[in-house]
Amino acid sequence: MGLPDLTLKTIQNLVLKYSWPIAEAIQFSTSNPATYLNLKGKGFLGEGYDADVLVLNETDLTPLYVIGRGQILKTPTWVKHDMFEQFSG
């Protein structure tokens, strides 16, 4: 829910700066707003839901993998060229 950069920064701050459990920080930034705003099919991972997936490094919570709209957009060594207009690694 919200802008991807802001959502990630919020999760990183809650976990790394304020020692929140990762599950609670993710819920705070995803399912809680979706439920509050009554957004059907958003905020949860499940069959029939519209969800993007972010796999984070467990130490510093930087993105390792990004999956959006059913496509792999980023891996640790590659960024989809036409999505972000750059390659990594």
mmCIF file of the C-alpha atoms, coordinates in Angstrom:
data_MODEL
# 
_entry.id   MODEL 
# 
loop_
_atom_site.group_PDB 
_atom_site.id 
_atom_site.type_symbol 
_atom_site.label_atom_id 
_atom_site.label_alt_id 
_atom_site.label_comp_id 
_atom_site.label_asym_id 
_atom_site.label_entity_id 
_atom_site.label_seq_id 
_atom_site.pdbx_PDB_ins_code 
_atom_site.Cartn_x 
_atom_site.Cartn_y 
_atom_site.Cartn_z 
_atom_site.occupancy 
_atom_site.B_iso_or_equiv 
_atom_site.pdbx_formal_charge 
_atom_site.auth_seq_id 
_atom_site.auth_comp_id 
_atom_site.auth_asym_id 
_atom_site.auth_atom_id 
_atom_site.pdbx_PDB_model_num 
ATOM 1  C CA . MET A 1 1  ? 0.000   0.000   0.000   1.00 0.00 ? 1  MET A CA 1 
ATOM 2  C CA . GLY A 1 2  ? 1.329   3.439   -0.812  1.00 0.00 ? 2  GLY A CA 1 
ATOM 3  C CA . LEU A 1 3  ? 4.384   4.470   -2.753  1.00 0.00 ? 3  LEU A CA 1 
ATOM 4  C CA . PRO A 1 4  ? 6.881   1.587   -2.990  1.00 0.00 ? 4  PRO A CA 1 
ATOM 5  C CA . ASP A 1 5  ? 9.908   3.627   -1.840  1.00 0.00 ? 5  ASP A CA 1 
ATOM 6  C CA . LEU A 1 6  ? 8.013   5.064   1.116   1.00 0.00 ? 6  LEU A CA 1 
ATOM 7  C CA . THR A 1 7  ? 6.586   1.676   2.087   1.00 0.00 ? 7  THR A CA 1 
ATOM 8  C CA . LEU A 1 8  ? 10.051  0.084   2.029   1.00 0.00 ? 8  LEU A CA 1 
ATOM 9  C CA . LYS A 1 9  ? 11.598  2.955   4.009   1.00 0.00 ? 9  LYS A CA 1 
ATOM 10 C CA . THR A 1 10 ? 8.798   2.676   6.580   1.00 0.00 ? 10 THR A CA 1 
ATOM 11 C CA . ILE A 1 11 ? 9.391   -1.058  7.014   1.00 0.00 ? 11 ILE A CA 1 
ATOM 12 C CA . GLN A 1 12 ? 13.169  -0.558  7.239   1.00 0.00 ? 12 GLN A CA 1 
ATOM 13 C CA . ASN A 1 13 ? 12.810  2.183   9.861   1.00 0.00 ? 13 ASN A CA 1 
ATOM 14 C CA . LEU A 1 14 ? 10.322  0.261   11.980  1.00 0.00 ? 14 LEU A CA 1 
ATOM 15 C CA . VAL A 1 15 ? 12.503  -2.867  12.024  1.00 0.00 ? 15 VAL A CA 1 
ATOM 16 C CA . LEU A 1 16 ? 16.048  -1.476  12.027  1.00 0.00 ? 16 LEU A CA 1 
ATOM 17 C CA . LYS A 1 17 ? 15.571  1.718   14.026  1.00 0.00 ? 17 LYS A CA 1 
ATOM 18 C CA . TYR A 1 18 ? 12.669  0.845   16.330  1.00 0.00 ? 18 TYR A CA 1 
ATOM 19 C CA . SER A 1 19 ? 13.175  -2.946  16.623  1.00 0.00 ? 19 SER A CA 1 
ATOM 20 C CA . TRP A 1 20 ? 9.694   -3.934  15.435  1.00 0.00 ? 20 TRP A CA 1 
ATOM 21 C CA . PRO A 1 21 ? 9.225   -7.574  14.415  1.00 0.00 ? 21 PRO A CA 1 
ATOM 22 C CA . ILE A 1 22 ? 9.380   -7.758  10.605  1.00 0.00 ? 22 ILE A CA 1 
ATOM 23 C CA . ALA A 1 23 ? 5.916   -9.341  10.328  1.00 0.00 ? 23 ALA A CA 1 
ATOM 24 C CA . GLU A 1 24 ? 4.335   -6.469  12.256  1.00 0.00 ? 24 GLU A CA 1 
ATOM 25 C CA . ALA A 1 25 ? 6.144   -3.838  10.187  1.00 0.00 ? 25 ALA A CA 1 
ATOM 26 C CA . ILE A 1 26 ? 4.976   -5.444  6.948   1.00 0.00 ? 26 ILE A CA 1 
ATOM 27 C CA . GLN A 1 27 ? 1.409   -5.737  8.231   1.00 0.00 ? 27 GLN A CA 1 
ATOM 28 C CA . PHE A 1 28 ? 1.482   -2.075  9.312   1.00 0.00 ? 28 PHE A CA 1 
ATOM 29 C CA . SER A 1 29 ? 2.431   -1.051  5.765   1.00 0.00 ? 29 SER A CA 1 
ATOM 30 C CA . THR A 1 30 ? 0.299   -3.469  3.726   1.00 0.00 ? 30 THR A CA 1 
ATOM 31 C CA . SER A 1 31 ? -2.695  -5.321  5.147   1.00 0.00 ? 31 SER A CA 1 
ATOM 32 C CA . ASN A 1 32 ? -3.651  -2.761  7.805   1.00 0.00 ? 32 ASN A CA 1 
ATOM 33 C CA . PRO A 1 33 ? -4.127  0.114   5.307   1.00 0.00 ? 33 PRO A CA 1 
ATOM 34 C CA . ALA A 1 34 ? -5.886  -2.179  2.809   1.00 0.00 ? 34 ALA A CA 1 
ATOM 35 C CA . THR A 1 35 ? -8.309  -3.354  5.481   1.00 0.00 ? 35 THR A CA 1 
ATOM 36 C CA . TYR A 1 36 ? -8.915  0.159   6.817   1.00 0.00 ? 36 TYR A CA 1 
ATOM 37 C CA . LEU A 1 37 ? -9.550  1.514   3.312   1.00 0.00 ? 37 LEU A CA 1 
ATOM 38 C CA . ASN A 1 38 ? -11.696 -1.528  2.415   1.00 0.00 ? 38 ASN A CA 1 
ATOM 39 C CA . LEU A 1 39 ? -9.559  -2.297  -0.643  1.00 0.00 ? 39 LEU A CA 1 
ATOM 40 C CA . LYS A 1 40 ? -10.692 -5.716  -1.821  1.00 0.00 ? 40 LYS A CA 1 
ATOM 41 C CA . GLY A 1 41 ? -7.934  -7.932  -3.181  1.00 0.00 ? 41 GLY A CA 1 
ATOM 42 C CA . LYS A 1 42 ? -5.127  -5.759  -1.807  1.00 0.00 ? 42 LYS A CA 1 
ATOM 43 C CA . GLY A 1 43 ? -2.759  -5.925  1.153   1.00 0.00 ? 43 GLY A CA 1 
ATOM 44 C CA . PHE A 1 44 ? -2.455  -9.703  1.436   1.00 0.00 ? 44 PHE A CA 1 
ATOM 45 C CA . LEU A 1 45 ? -0.777  -12.559 -0.426  1.00 0.00 ? 45 LEU A CA 1 
ATOM 46 C CA . GLY A 1 46 ? -3.309  -15.106 -1.585  1.00 0.00 ? 46 GLY A CA 1 
ATOM 47 C CA . GLU A 1 47 ? -5.117  -16.592 -4.539  1.00 0.00 ? 47 GLU A CA 1 
ATOM 48 C CA . GLY A 1 48 ? -7.084  -13.933 -6.355  1.00 0.00 ? 48 GLY A CA 1 
ATOM 49 C CA . TYR A 1 49 ? -5.274  -11.037 -4.680  1.00 0.00 ? 49 TYR A CA 1 
ATOM 50 C CA . ASP A 1 50 ? -3.451  -8.311  -6.589  1.00 0.00 ? 50 ASP A CA 1 
ATOM 51 C CA . ALA A 1 51 ? -0.029  -8.399  -4.964  1.00 0.00 ? 51 ALA A CA 1 
ATOM 52 C CA . ASP A 1 52 ? 3.541   -7.497  -5.722  1.00 0.00 ? 52 ASP A CA 1 
ATOM 53 C CA . VAL A 1 53 ? 6.275   -9.410  -3.898  1.00 0.00 ? 53 VAL A CA 1 
ATOM 54 C CA . LEU A 1 54 ? 9.450   -8.023  -2.402  1.00 0.00 ? 54 LEU A CA 1 
ATOM 55 C CA . VAL A 1 55 ? 12.138  -10.346 -1.008  1.00 0.00 ? 55 VAL A CA 1 
ATOM 56 C CA . LEU A 1 56 ? 14.420  -8.495  1.396   1.00 0.00 ? 56 LEU A CA 1 
ATOM 57 C CA . ASN A 1 57 ? 17.938  -9.132  2.655   1.00 0.00 ? 57 ASN A CA 1 
ATOM 58 C CA . GLU A 1 58 ? 17.427  -10.262 6.249   1.00 0.00 ? 58 GLU A CA 1 
ATOM 59 C CA . THR A 1 59 ? 20.285  -8.121  7.596   1.00 0.00 ? 59 THR A CA 1 
ATOM 60 C CA . ASP A 1 60 ? 19.712  -4.666  6.117   1.00 0.00 ? 60 ASP A CA 1 
ATOM 61 C CA . LEU A 1 61 ? 16.278  -5.148  4.502   1.00 0.00 ? 61 LEU A CA 1 
ATOM 62 C CA . THR A 1 62 ? 17.436  -4.070  1.058   1.00 0.00 ? 62 THR A CA 1 
ATOM 63 C CA . PRO A 1 63 ? 15.500  -5.538  -1.877  1.00 0.00 ? 63 PRO A CA 1 
ATOM 64 C CA . LEU A 1 64 ? 16.897  -8.757  -3.342  1.00 0.00 ? 64 LEU A CA 1 
ATOM 65 C CA . TYR A 1 65 ? 13.998  -9.716  -5.594  1.00 0.00 ? 65 TYR A CA 1 
ATOM 66 C CA . VAL A 1 66 ? 11.040  -7.697  -6.859  1.00 0.00 ? 66 VAL A CA 1 
ATOM 67 C CA . ILE A 1 67 ? 8.048   -9.304  -8.561  1.00 0.00 ? 67 ILE A CA 1 
ATOM 68 C CA . GLY A 1 68 ? 5.314   -7.040  -9.860  1.00 0.00 ? 68 GLY A CA 1 
ATOM 69 C CA . ARG A 1 69 ? 2.305   -7.646  -12.091 1.00 0.00 ? 69 ARG A CA 1 
ATOM 70 C CA . GLY A 1 70 ? 3.424   -11.246 -12.471 1.00 0.00 ? 70 GLY A CA 1 
ATOM 71 C CA . GLN A 1 71 ? 6.902   -10.398 -13.766 1.00 0.00 ? 71 GLN A CA 1 
ATOM 72 C CA . ILE A 1 72 ? 10.328  -10.621 -12.175 1.00 0.00 ? 72 ILE A CA 1 
ATOM 73 C CA . LEU A 1 73 ? 11.557  -7.031  -12.126 1.00 0.00 ? 73 LEU A CA 1 
ATOM 74 C CA . LYS A 1 74 ? 14.750  -7.368  -10.075 1.00 0.00 ? 74 LYS A CA 1 
ATOM 75 C CA . THR A 1 75 ? 17.120  -10.057 -8.839  1.00 0.00 ? 75 THR A CA 1 
ATOM 76 C CA . PRO A 1 76 ? 20.368  -9.556  -6.908  1.00 0.00 ? 76 PRO A CA 1 
ATOM 77 C CA . THR A 1 77 ? 22.274  -9.266  -10.208 1.00 0.00 ? 77 THR A CA 1 
ATOM 78 C CA . TRP A 1 78 ? 19.702  -8.035  -12.714 1.00 0.00 ? 78 TRP A CA 1 
ATOM 79 C CA . VAL A 1 79 ? 17.087  -5.306  -13.111 1.00 0.00 ? 79 VAL A CA 1 
ATOM 80 C CA . LYS A 1 80 ? 14.501  -5.512  -15.889 1.00 0.00 ? 80 LYS A CA 1 
ATOM 81 C CA . HIS A 1 81 ? 15.803  -3.005  -18.426 1.00 0.00 ? 81 HIS A CA 1 
ATOM 82 C CA . ASP A 1 82 ? 12.542  -1.566  -19.697 1.00 0.00 ? 82 ASP A CA 1 
ATOM 83 C CA . MET A 1 83 ? 11.139  -1.249  -16.172 1.00 0.00 ? 83 MET A CA 1 
ATOM 84 C CA . PHE A 1 84 ? 13.871  0.773   -14.495 1.00 0.00 ? 84 PHE A CA 1 
ATOM 85 C CA . GLU A 1 85 ? 16.060  1.676   -17.490 1.00 0.00 ? 85 GLU A CA 1 
ATOM 86 C CA . GLN A 1 86 ? 19.236  0.315   -15.930 1.00 0.00 ? 86 GLN A CA 1 
ATOM 87 C CA . PHE A 1 87 ? 21.157  -2.877  -15.338 1.00 0.00 ? 87 PHE A CA 1 
ATOM 88 C CA . SER A 1 88 ? 22.785  -3.726  -12.038 1.00 0.00 ? 88 SER A CA 1 
ATOM 89 C CA . GLY A 1 89 ? 25.798  -5.804  -11.179 1.00 0.00 ? 89 GLY A CA 1 
# 
